[in-house]
PDB file of C-alpha atoms and ligand atoms in Angstrom:
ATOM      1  CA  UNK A   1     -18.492 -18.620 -16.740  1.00  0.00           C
ATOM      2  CA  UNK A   2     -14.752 -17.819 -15.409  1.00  0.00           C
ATOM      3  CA  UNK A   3     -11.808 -17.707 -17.199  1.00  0.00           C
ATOM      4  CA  UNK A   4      -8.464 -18.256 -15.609  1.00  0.00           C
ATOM      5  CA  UNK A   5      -5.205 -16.657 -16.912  1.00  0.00           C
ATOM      6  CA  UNK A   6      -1.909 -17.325 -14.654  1.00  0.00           C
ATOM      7  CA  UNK A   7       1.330 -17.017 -15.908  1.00  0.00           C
ATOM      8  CA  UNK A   8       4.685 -15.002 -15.427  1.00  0.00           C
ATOM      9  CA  UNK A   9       5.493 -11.285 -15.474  1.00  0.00           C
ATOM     10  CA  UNK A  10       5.266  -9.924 -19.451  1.00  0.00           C
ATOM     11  CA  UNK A  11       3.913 -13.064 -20.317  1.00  0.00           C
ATOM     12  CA  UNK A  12       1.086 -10.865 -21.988  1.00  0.00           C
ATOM     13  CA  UNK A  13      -1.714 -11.374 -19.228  1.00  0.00           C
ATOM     14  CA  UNK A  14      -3.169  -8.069 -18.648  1.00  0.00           C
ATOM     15  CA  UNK A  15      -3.039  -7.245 -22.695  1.00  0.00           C
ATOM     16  CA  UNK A  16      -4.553 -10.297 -23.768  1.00  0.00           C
ATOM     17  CA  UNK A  17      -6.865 -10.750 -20.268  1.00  0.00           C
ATOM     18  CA  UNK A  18      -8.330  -7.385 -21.355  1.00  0.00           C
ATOM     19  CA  UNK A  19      -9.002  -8.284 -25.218  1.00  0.00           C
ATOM     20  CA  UNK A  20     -10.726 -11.550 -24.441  1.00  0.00           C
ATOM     21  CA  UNK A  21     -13.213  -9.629 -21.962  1.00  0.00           C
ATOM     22  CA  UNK A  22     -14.228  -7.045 -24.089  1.00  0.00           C
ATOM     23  CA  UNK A  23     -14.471  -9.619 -27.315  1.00  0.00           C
ATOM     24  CA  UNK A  24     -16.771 -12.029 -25.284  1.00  0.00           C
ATOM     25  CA  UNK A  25     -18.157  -9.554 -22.856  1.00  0.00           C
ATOM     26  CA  UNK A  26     -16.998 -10.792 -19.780  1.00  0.00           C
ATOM     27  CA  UNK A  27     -15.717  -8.470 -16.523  1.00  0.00           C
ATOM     28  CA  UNK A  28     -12.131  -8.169 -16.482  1.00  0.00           C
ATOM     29  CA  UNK A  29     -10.606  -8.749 -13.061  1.00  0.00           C
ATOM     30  CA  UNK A  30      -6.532  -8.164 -12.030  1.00  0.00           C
ATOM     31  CA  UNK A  31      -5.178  -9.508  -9.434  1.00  0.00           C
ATOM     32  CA  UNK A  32      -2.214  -8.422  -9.452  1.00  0.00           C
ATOM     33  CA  UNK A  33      -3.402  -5.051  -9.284  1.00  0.00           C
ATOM     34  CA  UNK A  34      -4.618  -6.042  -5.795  1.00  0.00           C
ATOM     35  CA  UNK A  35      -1.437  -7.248  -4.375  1.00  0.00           C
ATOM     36  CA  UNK A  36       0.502  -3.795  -5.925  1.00  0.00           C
ATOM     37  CA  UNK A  37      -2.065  -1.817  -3.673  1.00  0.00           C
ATOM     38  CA  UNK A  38      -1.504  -3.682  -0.272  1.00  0.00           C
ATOM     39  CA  UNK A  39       2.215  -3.155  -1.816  1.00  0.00           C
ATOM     40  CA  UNK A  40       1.597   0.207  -1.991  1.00  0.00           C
ATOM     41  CA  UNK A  41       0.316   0.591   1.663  1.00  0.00           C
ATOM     42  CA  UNK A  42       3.225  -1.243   2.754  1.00  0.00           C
ATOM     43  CA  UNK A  43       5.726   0.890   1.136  1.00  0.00           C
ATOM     44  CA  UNK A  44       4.130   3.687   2.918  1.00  0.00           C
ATOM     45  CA  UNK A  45       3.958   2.346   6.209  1.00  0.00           C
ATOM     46  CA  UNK A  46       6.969   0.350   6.966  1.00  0.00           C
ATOM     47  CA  UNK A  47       6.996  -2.261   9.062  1.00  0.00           C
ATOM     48  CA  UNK A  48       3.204  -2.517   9.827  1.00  0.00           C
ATOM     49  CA  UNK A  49       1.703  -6.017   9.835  1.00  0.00           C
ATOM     50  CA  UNK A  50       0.782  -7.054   5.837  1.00  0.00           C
ATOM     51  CA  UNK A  51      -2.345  -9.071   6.690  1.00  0.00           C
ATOM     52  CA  UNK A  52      -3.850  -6.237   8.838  1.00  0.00           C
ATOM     53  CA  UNK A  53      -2.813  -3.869   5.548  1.00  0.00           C
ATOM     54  CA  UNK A  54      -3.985  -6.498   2.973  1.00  0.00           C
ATOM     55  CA  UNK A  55      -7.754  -6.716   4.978  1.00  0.00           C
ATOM     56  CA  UNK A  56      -7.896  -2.621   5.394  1.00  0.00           C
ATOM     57  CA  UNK A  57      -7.432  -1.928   2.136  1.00  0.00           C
ATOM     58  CA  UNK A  58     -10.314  -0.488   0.061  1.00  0.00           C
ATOM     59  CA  UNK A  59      -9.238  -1.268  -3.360  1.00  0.00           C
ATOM     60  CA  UNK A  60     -11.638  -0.744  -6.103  1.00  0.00           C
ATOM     61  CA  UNK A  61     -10.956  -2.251  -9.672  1.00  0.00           C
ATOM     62  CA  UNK A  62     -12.377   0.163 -12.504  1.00  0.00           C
ATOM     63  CA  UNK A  63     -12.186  -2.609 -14.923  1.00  0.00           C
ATOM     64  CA  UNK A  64     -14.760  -4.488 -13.206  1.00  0.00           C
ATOM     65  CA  UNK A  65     -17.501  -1.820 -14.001  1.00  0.00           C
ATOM     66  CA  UNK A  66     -18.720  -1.981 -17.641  1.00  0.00           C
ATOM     67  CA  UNK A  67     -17.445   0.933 -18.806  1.00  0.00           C
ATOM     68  CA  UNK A  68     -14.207   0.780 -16.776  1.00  0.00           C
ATOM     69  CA  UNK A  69     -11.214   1.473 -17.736  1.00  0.00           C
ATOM     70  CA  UNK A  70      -8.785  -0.097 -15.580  1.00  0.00           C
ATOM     71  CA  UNK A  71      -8.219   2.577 -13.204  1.00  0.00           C
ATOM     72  CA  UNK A  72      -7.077   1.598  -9.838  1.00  0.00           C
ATOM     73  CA  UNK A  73      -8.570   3.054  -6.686  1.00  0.00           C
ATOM     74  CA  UNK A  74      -7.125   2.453  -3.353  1.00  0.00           C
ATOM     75  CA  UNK A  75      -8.937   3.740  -0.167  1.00  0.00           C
ATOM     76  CA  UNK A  76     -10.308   6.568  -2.612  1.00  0.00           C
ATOM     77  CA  UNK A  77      -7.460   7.426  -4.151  1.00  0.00           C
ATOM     78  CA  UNK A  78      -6.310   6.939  -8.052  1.00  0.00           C
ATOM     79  CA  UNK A  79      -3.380   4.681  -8.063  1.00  0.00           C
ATOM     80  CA  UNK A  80      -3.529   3.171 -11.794  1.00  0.00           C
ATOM     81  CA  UNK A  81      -0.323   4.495 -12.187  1.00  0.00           C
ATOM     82  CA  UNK A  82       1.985   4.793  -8.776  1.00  0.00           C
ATOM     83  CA  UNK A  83       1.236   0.464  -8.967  1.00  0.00           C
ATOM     84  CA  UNK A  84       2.710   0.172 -11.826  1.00  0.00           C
ATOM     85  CA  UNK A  85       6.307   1.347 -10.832  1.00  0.00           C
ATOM     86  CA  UNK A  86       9.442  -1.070 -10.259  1.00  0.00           C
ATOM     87  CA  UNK A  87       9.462  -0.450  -6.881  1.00  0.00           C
ATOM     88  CA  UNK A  88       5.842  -1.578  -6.425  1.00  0.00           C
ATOM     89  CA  UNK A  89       6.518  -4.740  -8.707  1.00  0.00           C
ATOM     90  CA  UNK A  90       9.362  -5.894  -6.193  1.00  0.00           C
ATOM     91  CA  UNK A  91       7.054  -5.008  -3.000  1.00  0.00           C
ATOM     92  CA  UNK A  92       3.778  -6.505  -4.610  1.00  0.00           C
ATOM     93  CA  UNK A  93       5.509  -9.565  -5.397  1.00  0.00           C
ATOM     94  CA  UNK A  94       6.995 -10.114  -1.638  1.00  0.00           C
ATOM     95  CA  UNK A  95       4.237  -9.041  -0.282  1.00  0.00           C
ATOM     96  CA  UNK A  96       2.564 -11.574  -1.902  1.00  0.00           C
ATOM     97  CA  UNK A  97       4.097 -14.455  -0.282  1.00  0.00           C
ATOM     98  CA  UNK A  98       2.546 -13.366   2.916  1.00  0.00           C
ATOM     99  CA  UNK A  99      -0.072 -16.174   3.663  1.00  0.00           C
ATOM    100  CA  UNK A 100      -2.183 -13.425   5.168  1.00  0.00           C
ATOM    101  CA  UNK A 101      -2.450 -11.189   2.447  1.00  0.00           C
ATOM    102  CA  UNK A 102      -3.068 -14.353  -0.211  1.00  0.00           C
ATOM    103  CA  UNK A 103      -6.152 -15.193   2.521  1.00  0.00           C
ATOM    104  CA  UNK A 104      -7.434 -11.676   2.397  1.00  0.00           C
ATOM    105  CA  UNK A 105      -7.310 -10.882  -1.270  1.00  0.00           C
ATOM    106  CA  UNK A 106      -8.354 -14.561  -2.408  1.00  0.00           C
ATOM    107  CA  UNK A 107     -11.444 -14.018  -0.787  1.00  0.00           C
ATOM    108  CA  UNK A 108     -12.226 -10.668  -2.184  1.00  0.00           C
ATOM    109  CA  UNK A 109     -11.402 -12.439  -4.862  1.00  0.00           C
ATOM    110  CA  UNK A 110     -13.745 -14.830  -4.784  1.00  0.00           C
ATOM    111  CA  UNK A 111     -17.152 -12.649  -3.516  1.00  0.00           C
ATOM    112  CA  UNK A 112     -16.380 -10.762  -7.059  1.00  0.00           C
ATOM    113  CA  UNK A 113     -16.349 -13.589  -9.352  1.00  0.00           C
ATOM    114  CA  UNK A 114     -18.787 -15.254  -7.542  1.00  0.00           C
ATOM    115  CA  UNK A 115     -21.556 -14.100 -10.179  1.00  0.00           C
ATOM    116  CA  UNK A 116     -21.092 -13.242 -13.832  1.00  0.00           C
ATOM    117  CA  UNK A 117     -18.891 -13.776 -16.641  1.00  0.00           C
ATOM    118  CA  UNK A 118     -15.039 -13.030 -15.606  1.00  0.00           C
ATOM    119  CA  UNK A 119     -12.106 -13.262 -17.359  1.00  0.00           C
ATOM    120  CA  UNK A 120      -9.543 -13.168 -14.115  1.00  0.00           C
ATOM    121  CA  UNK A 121      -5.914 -12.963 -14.308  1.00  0.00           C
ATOM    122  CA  UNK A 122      -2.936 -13.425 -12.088  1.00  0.00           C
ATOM    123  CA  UNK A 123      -0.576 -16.428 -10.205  1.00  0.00           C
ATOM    124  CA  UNK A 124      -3.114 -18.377  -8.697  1.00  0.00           C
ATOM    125  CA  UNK A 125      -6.525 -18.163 -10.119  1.00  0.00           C
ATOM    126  CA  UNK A 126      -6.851 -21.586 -11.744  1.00  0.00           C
ATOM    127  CA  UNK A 127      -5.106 -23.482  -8.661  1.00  0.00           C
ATOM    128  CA  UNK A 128      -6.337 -21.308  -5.902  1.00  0.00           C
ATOM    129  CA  UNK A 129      -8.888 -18.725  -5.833  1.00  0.00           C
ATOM    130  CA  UNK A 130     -10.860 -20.443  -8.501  1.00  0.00           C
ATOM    131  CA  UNK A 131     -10.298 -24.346  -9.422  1.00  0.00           C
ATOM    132  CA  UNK A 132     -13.524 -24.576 -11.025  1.00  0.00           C
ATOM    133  CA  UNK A 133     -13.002 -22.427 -13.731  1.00  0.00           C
ATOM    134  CA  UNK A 134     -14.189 -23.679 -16.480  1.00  0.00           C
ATOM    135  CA  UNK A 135     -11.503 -22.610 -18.790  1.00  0.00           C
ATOM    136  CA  UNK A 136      -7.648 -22.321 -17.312  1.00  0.00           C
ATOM    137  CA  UNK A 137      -4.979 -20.726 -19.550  1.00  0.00           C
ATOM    138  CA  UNK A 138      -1.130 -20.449 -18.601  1.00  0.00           C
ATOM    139  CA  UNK A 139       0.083 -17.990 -20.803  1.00  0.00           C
ATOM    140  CA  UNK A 140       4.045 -17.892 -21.540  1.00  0.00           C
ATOM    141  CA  UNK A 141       7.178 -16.853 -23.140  1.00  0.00           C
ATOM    142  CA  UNK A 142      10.443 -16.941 -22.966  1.00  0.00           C
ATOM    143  CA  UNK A 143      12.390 -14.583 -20.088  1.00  0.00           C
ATOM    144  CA  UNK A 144      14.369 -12.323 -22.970  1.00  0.00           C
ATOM    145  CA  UNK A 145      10.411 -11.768 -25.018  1.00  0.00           C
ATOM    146  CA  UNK A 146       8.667 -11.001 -21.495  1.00  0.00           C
ATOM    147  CA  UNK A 147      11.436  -8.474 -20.320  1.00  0.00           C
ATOM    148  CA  UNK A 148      11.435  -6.705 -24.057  1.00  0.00           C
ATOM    149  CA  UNK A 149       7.717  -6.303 -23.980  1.00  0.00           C
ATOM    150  CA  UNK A 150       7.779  -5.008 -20.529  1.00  0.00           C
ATOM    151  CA  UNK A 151      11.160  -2.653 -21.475  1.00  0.00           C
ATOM    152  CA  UNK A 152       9.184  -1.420 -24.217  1.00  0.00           C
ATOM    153  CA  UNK A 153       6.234  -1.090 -21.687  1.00  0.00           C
ATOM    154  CA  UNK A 154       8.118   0.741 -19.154  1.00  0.00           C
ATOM    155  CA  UNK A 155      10.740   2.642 -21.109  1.00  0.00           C
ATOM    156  CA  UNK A 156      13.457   1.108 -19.704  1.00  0.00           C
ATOM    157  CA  UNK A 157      16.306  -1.136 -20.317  1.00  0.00           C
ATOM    158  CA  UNK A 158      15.505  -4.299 -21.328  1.00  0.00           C
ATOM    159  CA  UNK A 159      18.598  -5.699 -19.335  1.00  0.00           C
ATOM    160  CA  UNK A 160      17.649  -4.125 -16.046  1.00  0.00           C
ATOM    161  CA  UNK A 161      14.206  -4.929 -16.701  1.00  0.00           C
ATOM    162  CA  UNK A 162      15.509  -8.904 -17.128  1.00  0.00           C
ATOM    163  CA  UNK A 163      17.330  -8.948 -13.879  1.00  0.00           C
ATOM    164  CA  UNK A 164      14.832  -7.822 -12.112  1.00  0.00           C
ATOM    165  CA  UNK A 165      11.922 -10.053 -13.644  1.00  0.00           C
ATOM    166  CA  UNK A 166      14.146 -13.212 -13.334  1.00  0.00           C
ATOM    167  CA  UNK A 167      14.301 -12.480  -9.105  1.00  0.00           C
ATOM    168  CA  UNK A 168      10.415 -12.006  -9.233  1.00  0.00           C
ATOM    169  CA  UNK A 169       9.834 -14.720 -11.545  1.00  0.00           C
ATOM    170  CA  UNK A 170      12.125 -17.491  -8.586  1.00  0.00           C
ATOM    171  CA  UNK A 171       9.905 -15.488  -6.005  1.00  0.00           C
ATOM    172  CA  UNK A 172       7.019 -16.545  -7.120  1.00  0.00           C
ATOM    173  CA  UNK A 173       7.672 -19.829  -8.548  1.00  0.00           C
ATOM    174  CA  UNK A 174       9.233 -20.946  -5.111  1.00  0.00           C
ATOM    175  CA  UNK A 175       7.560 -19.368  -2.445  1.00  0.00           C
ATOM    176  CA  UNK A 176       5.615 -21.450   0.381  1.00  0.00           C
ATOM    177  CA  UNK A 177       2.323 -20.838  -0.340  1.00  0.00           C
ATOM    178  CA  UNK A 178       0.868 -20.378  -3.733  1.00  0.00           C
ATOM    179  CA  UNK A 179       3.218 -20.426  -5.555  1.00  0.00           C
ATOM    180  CA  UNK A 180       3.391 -19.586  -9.413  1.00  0.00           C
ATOM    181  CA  UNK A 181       2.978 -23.184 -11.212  1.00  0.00           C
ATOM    182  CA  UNK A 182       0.212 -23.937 -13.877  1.00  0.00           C
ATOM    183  CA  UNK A 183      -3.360 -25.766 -12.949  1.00  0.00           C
ATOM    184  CA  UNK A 184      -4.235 -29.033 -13.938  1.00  0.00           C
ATOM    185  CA  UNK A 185      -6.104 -29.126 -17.162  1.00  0.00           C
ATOM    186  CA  UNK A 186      -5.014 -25.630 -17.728  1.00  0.00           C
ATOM    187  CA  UNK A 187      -4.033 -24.929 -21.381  1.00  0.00           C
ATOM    188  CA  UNK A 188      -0.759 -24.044 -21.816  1.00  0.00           C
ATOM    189  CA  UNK A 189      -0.075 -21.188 -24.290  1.00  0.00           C
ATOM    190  CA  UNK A 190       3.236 -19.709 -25.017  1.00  0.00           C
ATOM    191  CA  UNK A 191       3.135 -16.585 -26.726  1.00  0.00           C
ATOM    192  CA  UNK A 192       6.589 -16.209 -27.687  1.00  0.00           C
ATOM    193  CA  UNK A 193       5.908 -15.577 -31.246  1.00  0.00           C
ATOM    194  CA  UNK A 194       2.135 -14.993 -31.445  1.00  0.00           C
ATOM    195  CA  UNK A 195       0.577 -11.596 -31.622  1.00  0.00           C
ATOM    196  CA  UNK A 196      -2.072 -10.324 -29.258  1.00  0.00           C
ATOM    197  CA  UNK A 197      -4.720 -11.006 -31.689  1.00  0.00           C
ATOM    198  CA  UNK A 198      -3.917 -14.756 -32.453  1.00  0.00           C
ATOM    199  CA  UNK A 199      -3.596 -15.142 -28.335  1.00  0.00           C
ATOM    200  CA  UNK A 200      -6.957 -14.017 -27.827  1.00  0.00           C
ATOM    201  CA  UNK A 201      -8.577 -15.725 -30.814  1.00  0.00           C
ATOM    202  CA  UNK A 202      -7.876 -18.940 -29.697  1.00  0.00           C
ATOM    203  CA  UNK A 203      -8.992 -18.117 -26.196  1.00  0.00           C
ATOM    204  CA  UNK A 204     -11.916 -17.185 -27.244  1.00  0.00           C
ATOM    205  CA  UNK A 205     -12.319 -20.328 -29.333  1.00  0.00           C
ATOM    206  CA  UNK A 206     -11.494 -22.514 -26.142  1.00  0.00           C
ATOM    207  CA  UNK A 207     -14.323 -20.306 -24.275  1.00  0.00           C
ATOM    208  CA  UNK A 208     -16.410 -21.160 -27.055  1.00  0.00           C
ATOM    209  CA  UNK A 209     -15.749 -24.853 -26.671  1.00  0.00           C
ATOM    210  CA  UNK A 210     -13.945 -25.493 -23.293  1.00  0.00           C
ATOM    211  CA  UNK A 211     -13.018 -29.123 -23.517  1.00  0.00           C
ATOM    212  CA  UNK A 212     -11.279 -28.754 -26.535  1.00  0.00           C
ATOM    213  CA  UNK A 213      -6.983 -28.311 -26.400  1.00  0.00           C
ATOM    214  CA  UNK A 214      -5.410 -25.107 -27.933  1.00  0.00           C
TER     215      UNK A 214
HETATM  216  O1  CDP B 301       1.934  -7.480 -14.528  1.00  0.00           O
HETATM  217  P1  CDP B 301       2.840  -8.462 -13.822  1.00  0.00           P
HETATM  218  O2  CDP B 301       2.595  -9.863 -14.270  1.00  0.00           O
HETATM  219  O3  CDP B 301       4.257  -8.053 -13.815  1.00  0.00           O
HETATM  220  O4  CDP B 301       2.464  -8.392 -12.296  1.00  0.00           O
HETATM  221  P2  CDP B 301       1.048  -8.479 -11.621  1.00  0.00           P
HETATM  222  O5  CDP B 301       0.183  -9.513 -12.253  1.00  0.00           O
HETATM  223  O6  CDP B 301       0.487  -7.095 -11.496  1.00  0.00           O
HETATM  224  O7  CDP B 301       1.441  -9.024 -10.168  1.00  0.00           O
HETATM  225  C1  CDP B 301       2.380  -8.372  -9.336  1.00  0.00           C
HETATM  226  C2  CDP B 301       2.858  -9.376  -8.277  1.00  0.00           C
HETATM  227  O8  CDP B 301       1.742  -9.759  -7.484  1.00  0.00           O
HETATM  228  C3  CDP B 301       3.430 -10.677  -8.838  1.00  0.00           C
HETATM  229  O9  CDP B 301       4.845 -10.651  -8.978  1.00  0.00           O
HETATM  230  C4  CDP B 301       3.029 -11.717  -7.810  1.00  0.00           C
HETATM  231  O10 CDP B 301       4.003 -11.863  -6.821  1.00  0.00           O
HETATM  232  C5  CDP B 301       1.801 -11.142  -7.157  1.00  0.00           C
HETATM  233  N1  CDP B 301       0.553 -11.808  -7.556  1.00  0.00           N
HETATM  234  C6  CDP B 301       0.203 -12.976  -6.920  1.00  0.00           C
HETATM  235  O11 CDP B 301       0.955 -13.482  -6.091  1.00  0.00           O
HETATM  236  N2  CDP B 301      -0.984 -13.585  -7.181  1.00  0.00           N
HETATM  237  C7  CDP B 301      -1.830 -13.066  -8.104  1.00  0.00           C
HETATM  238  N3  CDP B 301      -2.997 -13.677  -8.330  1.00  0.00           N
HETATM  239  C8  CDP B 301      -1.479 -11.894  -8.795  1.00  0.00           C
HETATM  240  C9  CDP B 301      -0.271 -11.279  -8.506  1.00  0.00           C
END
């Protein structure tokens, strides 16, 4: 079974991908984390093609091991938390509208999930790496909750922190290919005033019963 969670920046993906994995025992898989590494290749060699980057890249994703833990490895090399700067946000997300990248990452994409129980996250999962899922979710919130969760997050300034998600967010939402929208029958779940708890009970109640609405 697969699992599909798309939505925007600090809409509470990761947290809430993570919790409905371990509480149904499913492998955890982020995509975004893929994109911030071919980010992070690009930031360190300017100018060199992104698809040829994107398809070099040896990322491996901790979280999909059993006892992972999220760490990040890139070409050998712990990244978990050089990804997770601002910097690599604004570079993952433009080099993510790079229809070579998307083709190289979907399809690593896809040999993972191809067997076992995943709970994926990212942009595209339910409309493009996997339309089949059998449960889609598009989580949500409003732009001032996202950027105060991901202040808090970072440590920084929820202000700067909404300026900078609000050019990502348009990015993503209008960019040629893939771009950020939900999938049809996906569930949509705004998590404005839920807590993490309530977000993944009834996703795990959906998994439970996929044809039911939230
Ligand atoms: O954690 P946050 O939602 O801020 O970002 P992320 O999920 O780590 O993704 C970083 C960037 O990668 C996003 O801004 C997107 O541009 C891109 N991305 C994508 O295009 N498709 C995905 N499946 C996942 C991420």
């Amino acid at each position: 079974m697969l699992i599909a969670i798309d939505g925007p920046a600090g809409a509470g993906k990761s947290t809430v991908a993570r919790a409905v994995a371990r509480r149904l025992s499913f492998t955890y898989l982020d995509s975004g984390a893929m994109y911030r590494c071919v980010a992070l290749c690009s930031l360190a060699s300017p100018g060199a093609p992104l698809a040829e980057l994107a398809r070099a890249a040896q990322i491996e994703l901790g979280g999909t091991q059993p006892q992972g833990v999220g760490r990040v490895l890139l070409d050998g090399r712990d990244v978990s938390e050089e990804i997770r700067t601002p910097e690599v946000s604004e570079e993952a997300s433009r080099v993510a509208a790079d229809p070579g990248v998307r083709a190289a990452l979907v399809s690593s994409q896809r040999a993972l999930i191809a067997g076992g129980n995943w709970v994926a996250e990212g942009r595209d999962i339910g409309t493009v790496v996997a339309p089949d899922a059998e449960l889609k979710v598009f989580l949500t919130a409003s732009p001032e909750e996202r950027a105060r969760r991901r202040a808090a997050e970072l440590g920084a300034d929820s202000h700067t922190v909404l300026a900078e998600q609000a050019l990502r967010d348009e990015r993503d939402a209008t960019r040629e290919h893939s771009p950020l929208q939900p999938a049809p029958g996906a569930v949509m779940l705004d998590t404005s005033s839920l807590t993490v708890e309530e977000v993944v009970e009834r996703i795990a109640a959906l998994a439970r019963a996929p044809s039911s609405t939230a």
